Tab-separated table of C-alpha atoms in Angstrom:
chain	number	residue	atom	x	y	z
A	1	UNK	CA	0.000	0.000	0.000
A	2	UNK	CA	1.079	3.533	-0.539
A	3	UNK	CA	1.848	5.557	2.468
A	4	UNK	CA	-0.439	8.211	3.780
A	5	UNK	CA	-0.797	11.051	1.398
A	6	UNK	CA	0.388	9.016	-1.583
A	7	UNK	CA	-1.868	8.086	-4.485
A	8	UNK	CA	-3.389	4.602	-4.225
A	9	UNK	CA	-1.595	3.591	-7.353
A	10	UNK	CA	1.683	4.940	-6.098
A	11	UNK	CA	3.787	7.776	-7.471
A	12	UNK	CA	3.143	8.473	-11.134
A	13	UNK	CA	5.923	7.804	-13.570
A	14	UNK	CA	8.113	10.804	-14.261
A	15	UNK	CA	7.167	12.480	-10.998
A	16	UNK	CA	10.017	13.625	-8.727
A	17	UNK	CA	11.120	11.080	-6.190
A	18	UNK	CA	9.778	11.232	-2.702
A	19	UNK	CA	6.459	12.744	-3.874
A	20	UNK	CA	7.852	16.297	-3.946
A	21	UNK	CA	5.747	18.830	-5.769
A	22	UNK	CA	7.673	20.247	-8.711
A	23	UNK	CA	5.997	23.658	-8.106
A	24	UNK	CA	6.812	23.744	-4.441
A	25	UNK	CA	9.597	26.321	-5.022
A	26	UNK	CA	7.220	28.765	-6.718
A	27	UNK	CA	5.919	31.369	-4.242
A	28	UNK	CA	2.682	33.105	-5.188
A	29	UNK	CA	2.983	36.266	-3.111
A	30	UNK	CA	0.505	39.101	-3.040
A	31	UNK	CA	2.231	41.136	-5.720
A	32	UNK	CA	2.199	38.106	-8.067
A	33	UNK	CA	-1.520	37.600	-7.504
A	34	UNK	CA	-2.325	41.275	-8.088
A	35	UNK	CA	-0.313	41.329	-11.276
A	36	UNK	CA	-2.265	38.419	-12.843
A	37	UNK	CA	-4.157	39.364	-15.995
A	38	UNK	CA	-6.929	36.767	-15.344
A	39	UNK	CA	-9.027	36.644	-12.188
A	40	UNK	CA	-11.310	33.799	-11.156
A	41	UNK	CA	-14.839	34.755	-10.070
A	42	UNK	CA	-15.899	33.624	-6.658
A	43	UNK	CA	-18.489	30.822	-6.345
A	44	UNK	CA	-21.110	33.311	-5.240
A	45	UNK	CA	-20.447	35.527	-8.274
A	46	UNK	CA	-20.689	32.569	-10.640
A	47	UNK	CA	-24.066	31.430	-9.105
A	48	UNK	CA	-25.582	34.928	-9.085
A	49	UNK	CA	-24.529	36.194	-12.487
A	50	UNK	CA	-23.882	32.960	-14.379
A	51	UNK	CA	-20.642	34.558	-15.380
A	52	UNK	CA	-17.698	32.728	-16.866
A	53	UNK	CA	-15.288	31.192	-14.433
A	54	UNK	CA	-12.682	33.929	-15.032
A	55	UNK	CA	-12.582	37.557	-16.086
A	56	UNK	CA	-9.850	39.714	-17.575
A	57	UNK	CA	-8.510	42.401	-15.222
A	58	UNK	CA	-7.666	45.880	-16.329
A	59	UNK	CA	-3.909	46.310	-16.601
A	60	UNK	CA	-2.291	47.852	-13.568
A	61	UNK	CA	-1.015	51.412	-14.000
A	62	UNK	CA	2.677	51.213	-13.392
A	63	UNK	CA	3.821	54.543	-11.977
A	64	UNK	CA	7.038	55.820	-10.421
A	65	UNK	CA	7.603	55.180	-6.759
A	66	UNK	CA	7.515	58.056	-4.327
A	67	UNK	CA	11.312	58.010	-3.948
A	68	UNK	CA	11.755	58.172	-7.710
A	69	UNK	CA	9.382	61.124	-7.952
A	70	UNK	CA	11.279	62.986	-5.235
A	71	UNK	CA	14.589	62.309	-7.010
A	72	UNK	CA	13.254	63.566	-10.342
A	73	UNK	CA	11.914	66.696	-8.630
A	74	UNK	CA	15.265	67.431	-6.967
A	75	UNK	CA	17.111	67.033	-10.266
A	76	UNK	CA	14.681	69.404	-11.949
A	77	UNK	CA	15.148	72.010	-9.193
A	78	UNK	CA	18.954	71.753	-9.379
A	79	UNK	CA	18.916	72.066	-13.155
A	80	UNK	CA	16.639	75.097	-12.998
A	81	UNK	CA	18.836	76.747	-10.368
A	82	UNK	CA	21.940	76.217	-12.497
A	83	UNK	CA	20.251	77.857	-15.474
A	84	UNK	CA	19.095	80.798	-13.331
A	85	UNK	CA	22.553	81.365	-11.863
A	86	UNK	CA	24.082	81.211	-15.294
A	87	UNK	CA	21.739	83.886	-16.600
A	88	UNK	CA	21.864	86.153	-13.549
A	89	UNK	CA	25.276	85.643	-11.987
A	90	UNK	CA	25.665	87.757	-8.829
A	91	UNK	CA	29.398	88.297	-9.370
A	92	UNK	CA	31.142	90.283	-12.039
A	93	UNK	CA	33.051	88.346	-14.609
A	94	UNK	CA	36.693	89.373	-14.244
A	95	UNK	CA	37.920	91.406	-17.165
A	96	UNK	CA	41.047	90.466	-19.031
A	97	UNK	CA	43.980	91.903	-17.100
A	98	UNK	CA	46.480	94.142	-18.830
A	99	UNK	CA	50.158	93.352	-18.319
A	100	UNK	CA	51.705	95.135	-15.334
A	101	UNK	CA	53.858	98.080	-16.364
A	102	UNK	CA	57.486	98.133	-15.249
A	103	UNK	CA	58.438	100.907	-12.855
A	104	UNK	CA	59.807	104.040	-14.515
A	105	UNK	CA	62.103	105.904	-12.121
A	106	UNK	CA	64.040	109.162	-12.019
A	107	UNK	CA	66.450	110.171	-9.259
A	108	UNK	CA	67.743	113.746	-9.443
A	109	UNK	CA	70.577	114.750	-7.087
A	110	UNK	CA	70.524	118.348	-5.838
A	111	UNK	CA	73.950	119.866	-5.176
A	112	UNK	CA	74.371	122.605	-2.531
A	113	UNK	CA	75.578	126.020	-3.630
A	114	UNK	CA	78.000	126.263	-0.711
A	115	UNK	CA	78.819	124.458	2.492
A	116	UNK	CA	76.151	122.237	3.978
A	117	UNK	CA	74.868	123.947	7.151
A	118	UNK	CA	75.000	121.943	10.348
A	119	UNK	CA	74.906	122.165	14.117
A	120	UNK	CA	75.006	119.891	17.134
A	121	UNK	CA	71.603	121.212	18.243
A	122	UNK	CA	69.101	119.101	16.291
A	123	UNK	CA	66.008	120.958	17.556
A	124	UNK	CA	67.524	124.278	16.477
A	125	UNK	CA	68.273	122.810	13.053
A	126	UNK	CA	64.667	121.729	12.520
A	127	UNK	CA	63.188	124.953	13.880
A	128	UNK	CA	65.210	127.038	11.422
A	129	UNK	CA	64.337	124.944	8.375
A	130	UNK	CA	61.252	124.740	6.138
A	131	UNK	CA	60.468	121.457	7.922
A	132	UNK	CA	59.723	123.180	11.237
A	133	UNK	CA	55.974	122.453	10.975
A	134	UNK	CA	56.259	119.004	9.449
A	135	UNK	CA	54.794	116.041	11.307
A	136	UNK	CA	56.873	113.101	12.438
A	137	UNK	CA	56.876	109.643	10.858
A	138	UNK	CA	53.621	108.061	9.669
A	139	UNK	CA	51.633	110.991	11.087
A	140	UNK	CA	52.955	112.994	8.168
A	141	UNK	CA	51.256	110.599	5.722
A	142	UNK	CA	47.579	110.972	6.659
A	143	UNK	CA	44.833	109.277	4.654
A	144	UNK	CA	42.547	111.738	2.881
A	145	UNK	CA	38.780	111.586	3.056
A	146	UNK	CA	37.813	108.900	0.556
A	147	UNK	CA	34.746	108.465	-1.593
A	148	UNK	CA	33.535	105.602	-3.687
A	149	UNK	CA	33.942	105.821	-7.457
A	150	UNK	CA	31.736	104.585	-10.278
A	151	UNK	CA	33.174	101.055	-10.101
A	152	UNK	CA	34.886	100.874	-6.686
A	153	UNK	CA	33.376	100.950	-3.216
A	154	UNK	CA	34.459	103.120	-0.283
A	155	UNK	CA	36.298	100.173	1.269
A	156	UNK	CA	38.203	99.484	-1.948
A	157	UNK	CA	39.324	103.117	-2.245
A	158	UNK	CA	40.430	103.060	1.402
A	159	UNK	CA	42.321	99.812	0.731
A	160	UNK	CA	44.223	101.434	-2.146
A	161	UNK	CA	45.122	104.498	-0.067
A	162	UNK	CA	46.155	102.370	2.913
A	163	UNK	CA	48.418	100.154	0.793
A	164	UNK	CA	50.032	103.232	-0.777
A	165	UNK	CA	50.615	104.716	2.675
A	166	UNK	CA	52.120	101.455	3.930
A	167	UNK	CA	54.501	101.428	0.987
A	168	UNK	CA	55.577	105.019	1.675
A	169	UNK	CA	56.093	104.389	5.379
A	170	UNK	CA	58.102	101.208	4.832
A	171	UNK	CA	60.188	102.494	1.933
A	172	UNK	CA	61.051	105.968	3.268
A	173	UNK	CA	60.582	105.942	7.071
A	174	UNK	CA	61.667	102.507	8.315
A	175	UNK	CA	65.157	102.909	9.893
A	176	UNK	CA	66.133	99.389	8.792
A	177	UNK	CA	65.362	100.264	5.184
A	178	UNK	CA	67.046	103.673	5.429
A	179	UNK	CA	70.295	102.094	6.583
A	180	UNK	CA	70.282	99.556	3.742
A	181	UNK	CA	69.807	96.411	5.818
A	182	UNK	CA	66.190	95.646	4.878
A	183	UNK	CA	64.339	95.397	1.568
A	184	UNK	CA	61.832	92.574	2.105
A	185	UNK	CA	59.414	94.821	4.028
A	186	UNK	CA	59.010	96.844	0.819
A	187	UNK	CA	59.090	93.906	-1.588
A	188	UNK	CA	56.075	92.126	-0.052
A	189	UNK	CA	53.835	95.093	-0.906
A	190	UNK	CA	54.515	94.891	-4.642
A	191	UNK	CA	52.415	93.170	-7.293
A	192	UNK	CA	54.033	89.785	-8.098
A	193	UNK	CA	54.547	90.830	-11.728
A	194	UNK	CA	57.021	93.517	-10.572
A	195	UNK	CA	59.128	91.315	-8.320
A	196	UNK	CA	61.583	90.308	-11.052
A	197	UNK	CA	62.316	93.971	-11.809
A	198	UNK	CA	62.663	94.700	-8.088
A	199	UNK	CA	65.076	91.796	-7.544
A	200	UNK	CA	67.170	92.696	-10.595
A	201	UNK	CA	67.458	96.270	-9.346
A	202	UNK	CA	69.146	95.122	-6.144
A	203	UNK	CA	71.159	92.302	-7.694
A	204	UNK	CA	72.507	94.419	-10.591
A	205	UNK	CA	71.852	98.144	-9.983
A	206	UNK	CA	71.868	100.139	-13.207
A	207	UNK	CA	71.203	103.798	-13.946
A	208	UNK	CA	68.821	102.971	-16.801
A	209	UNK	CA	65.616	104.389	-15.358
A	210	UNK	CA	64.399	100.865	-14.526
A	211	UNK	CA	66.822	99.224	-12.090
A	212	UNK	CA	67.957	101.722	-9.440
A	213	UNK	CA	67.312	100.636	-5.838
A	214	UNK	CA	66.871	104.301	-4.883
A	215	UNK	CA	63.896	104.399	-7.244
A	216	UNK	CA	62.126	101.760	-5.137
A	217	UNK	CA	63.082	102.988	-1.676
A	218	UNK	CA	65.200	105.484	0.258
A	219	UNK	CA	68.507	104.264	1.630
A	220	UNK	CA	71.765	105.948	2.547
A	221	UNK	CA	75.285	104.656	2.100
A	222	UNK	CA	76.002	103.228	5.585
A	223	UNK	CA	79.727	103.845	5.143
A	224	UNK	CA	79.097	107.558	4.785
A	225	UNK	CA	76.115	108.590	6.891
A	226	UNK	CA	73.814	107.413	9.655
A	227	UNK	CA	70.576	108.659	11.163
A	228	UNK	CA	70.992	111.234	13.896
A	229	UNK	CA	67.248	111.060	14.554
A	230	UNK	CA	65.015	108.094	13.718
A	231	UNK	CA	61.970	110.376	13.698
A	232	UNK	CA	61.787	111.567	10.096
A	233	UNK	CA	59.851	114.754	9.329
A	234	UNK	CA	57.225	114.362	6.580
A	235	UNK	CA	54.628	116.408	4.750
A	236	UNK	CA	52.622	115.589	1.639
A	237	UNK	CA	49.416	114.364	0.048
A	238	UNK	CA	47.702	111.229	-1.197
A	239	UNK	CA	45.038	111.250	-3.900
A	240	UNK	CA	42.976	108.382	-5.323
A	241	UNK	CA	41.117	108.295	-8.626
A	242	UNK	CA	39.544	105.708	-10.895
A	243	UNK	CA	41.530	105.096	-14.066
A	244	UNK	CA	38.957	102.745	-15.611
A	245	UNK	CA	36.363	100.184	-14.569
A	246	UNK	CA	39.043	97.767	-13.373
A	247	UNK	CA	41.819	100.065	-12.096
A	248	UNK	CA	42.343	102.520	-9.254
A	249	UNK	CA	45.277	104.937	-9.212
A	250	UNK	CA	46.866	106.665	-6.214
A	251	UNK	CA	49.294	109.592	-6.496
A	252	UNK	CA	51.590	110.327	-3.567
A	253	UNK	CA	53.648	113.522	-3.285
A	254	UNK	CA	55.703	113.881	-0.079
A	255	UNK	CA	58.752	115.719	1.184
A	256	UNK	CA	60.930	113.920	3.756
A	257	UNK	CA	63.577	115.533	5.951
A	258	UNK	CA	66.256	113.336	7.531
A	259	UNK	CA	68.747	114.338	10.226
A	260	UNK	CA	72.149	112.811	9.391
A	261	UNK	CA	75.653	112.705	10.816
A	262	UNK	CA	78.875	111.075	9.668
A	263	UNK	CA	78.949	107.291	10.001
A	264	UNK	CA	80.474	106.146	13.277
A	265	UNK	CA	80.284	109.590	14.879
A	266	UNK	CA	78.192	109.354	18.023
A	267	UNK	CA	78.393	113.096	18.428
A	268	UNK	CA	79.187	115.995	16.202
A	269	UNK	CA	77.372	118.292	13.870
A	270	UNK	CA	74.112	117.209	12.319
A	271	UNK	CA	72.792	118.274	8.930
A	272	UNK	CA	69.439	117.885	7.221
A	273	UNK	CA	68.866	115.882	4.054
A	274	UNK	CA	65.740	116.709	2.073
A	275	UNK	CA	64.033	114.348	-0.357
A	276	UNK	CA	60.938	115.044	-2.380
A	277	UNK	CA	59.293	111.941	-3.783
A	278	UNK	CA	56.359	111.543	-6.150
A	279	UNK	CA	54.980	108.022	-6.567
A	280	UNK	CA	52.210	106.744	-8.831
A	281	UNK	CA	50.498	103.529	-7.793
A	282	UNK	CA	48.059	101.369	-9.718
A	283	UNK	CA	45.666	98.775	-8.266
A	284	UNK	CA	43.521	96.122	-9.913
A	285	UNK	CA	40.964	94.131	-7.911
A	286	UNK	CA	43.468	91.397	-7.057
A	287	UNK	CA	45.910	94.003	-5.707
A	288	UNK	CA	43.180	95.485	-3.517
A	289	UNK	CA	42.269	92.064	-2.159
A	290	UNK	CA	45.888	91.034	-1.492
A	291	UNK	CA	47.083	94.400	-0.116
A	292	UNK	CA	49.603	94.841	-2.932
A	293	UNK	CA	50.424	97.670	-5.329
A	294	UNK	CA	51.841	98.274	-8.768
A	295	UNK	CA	54.387	101.095	-8.540
A	296	UNK	CA	54.534	102.582	-12.032
A	297	UNK	CA	56.292	105.961	-11.541
A	298	UNK	CA	58.926	107.052	-9.023
A	299	UNK	CA	60.241	110.611	-9.273
A	300	UNK	CA	62.816	111.718	-6.684
A	301	UNK	CA	64.706	114.953	-5.999
A	302	UNK	CA	67.199	114.713	-3.161
A	303	UNK	CA	70.009	116.738	-1.614
A	304	UNK	CA	72.489	117.824	-0.626
A	305	UNK	CA	74.200	115.414	-2.993
A	306	UNK	CA	77.111	115.764	-5.337
A	307	UNK	CA	76.272	115.414	-9.016
A	308	UNK	CA	79.561	113.548	-9.412
A	309	UNK	CA	78.382	110.799	-7.040
A	310	UNK	CA	76.409	107.793	-8.258
A	311	UNK	CA	73.003	107.734	-6.542
A	312	UNK	CA	71.798	104.542	-8.202
A	313	UNK	CA	72.373	102.034	-5.401
A	314	UNK	CA	72.657	104.270	-2.331
A	315	UNK	CA	72.254	107.953	-1.615
A	316	UNK	CA	75.634	109.425	-0.620
A	317	UNK	CA	74.711	112.675	1.138
A	318	UNK	CA	76.988	115.624	1.719
A	319	UNK	CA	77.142	116.298	5.450
A	320	UNK	CA	77.649	119.345	7.635
A	321	UNK	CA	80.491	121.551	6.361
A	322	UNK	CA	80.972	119.649	3.080
A	323	UNK	CA	80.670	121.132	-0.397
A	324	UNK	CA	79.840	119.647	-3.773
A	325	UNK	CA	82.639	119.109	-6.236
A	326	UNK	CA	80.446	120.349	-9.019
A	327	UNK	CA	76.963	121.748	-9.171
A	328	UNK	CA	74.139	121.555	-11.612
A	329	UNK	CA	71.886	123.951	-13.470
A	330	UNK	CA	69.500	126.460	-11.883
A	331	UNK	CA	68.630	126.015	-8.211
A	332	UNK	CA	65.817	123.550	-7.463
A	333	UNK	CA	63.693	123.780	-4.320
A	334	UNK	CA	62.315	120.342	-3.276
A	335	UNK	CA	59.745	122.129	-1.063
A	336	UNK	CA	58.179	123.730	-4.147
A	337	UNK	CA	55.468	121.990	-6.152
A	338	UNK	CA	57.131	122.244	-9.561
A	339	UNK	CA	59.071	119.356	-11.071
A	340	UNK	CA	62.733	119.521	-11.948
A	341	UNK	CA	63.664	118.663	-15.509
A	342	UNK	CA	67.444	118.297	-15.260
A	343	UNK	CA	69.320	115.107	-14.417
A	344	UNK	CA	71.159	117.044	-11.726
A	345	UNK	CA	70.018	120.173	-9.977
A	346	UNK	CA	71.305	122.751	-7.568
A	347	UNK	CA	69.799	122.767	-4.091
A	348	UNK	CA	68.246	126.178	-3.484
A	349	UNK	CA	69.519	128.111	-0.494
A	350	UNK	CA	65.944	128.551	0.707
A	351	UNK	CA	65.674	124.777	1.136
A	352	UNK	CA	68.557	124.704	3.652
A	353	UNK	CA	68.310	125.470	7.370
A	354	UNK	CA	69.449	128.940	8.377
A	355	UNK	CA	72.231	128.283	10.860
């Protein structure tokens, strides 16, 4: 006899051994049932309506899942935002930058007409010179009232003026620079495109109007003179203006008065050295952001100097009681507002202290 659950005649031929159902591995879950195209009527429906045993179901509408809809929506929003930002970009597209101009420099020595006046009383020397009312140090380089321009804000104009002032203070008032032992403090304020010219000027000084260290900064020959007073007297102006939509320009015009004595002399007579310096700075938006400047013009008149001395690398001043070996053309007053035109001038008597 067949065992319980087996057919009376035994297992049919061709059926799997052990009486296993060949469809046992097929799982008819709920989603499979719902997806069937044919549906069997219930017994009650077949009795009541005499309907066929099965009916055809309407095809299911296959839509996107909620997660897919959210993803599509996010992509659409991101794409739309990208298009909007591309059309209405909140930042200005940077204009093509013009090459940085090399610095053009002129250094004009002013020779005294007689002996250089001097005295051991420094206060008396200042009080009897045109520098009597000058301010001391950075106080003599005040920032003017600034206003925005058509293409630059108030803060950008102030940044240009502040950078120009910093350059003036470091290059003409810093005692370490004045004695020739420091140049880096000035170098770091320059636009990177001018650094090669700056470095060449100090590595190979040349009187070619491009590579004179004294065109970049003020420094005295330490073998000849030293500062008798570290507090330099200064007076001058700063002015800012817009050159074009991408450039600000600052013009600086200052007169500096240094008290000097012979190198190595702790005491002795002191004389005054006067230097008038006109600088033209240029700033693009990168310079304003990085606190750097393009120095494009440096015009210097300085004395008492001898026209026979080379003022390219260092200024070699004539000190108290000394005279120039040879003079220049008509007297030039560095306190006046006019510009000298000669390569060597004569220091006007009115520019010297009355001792």
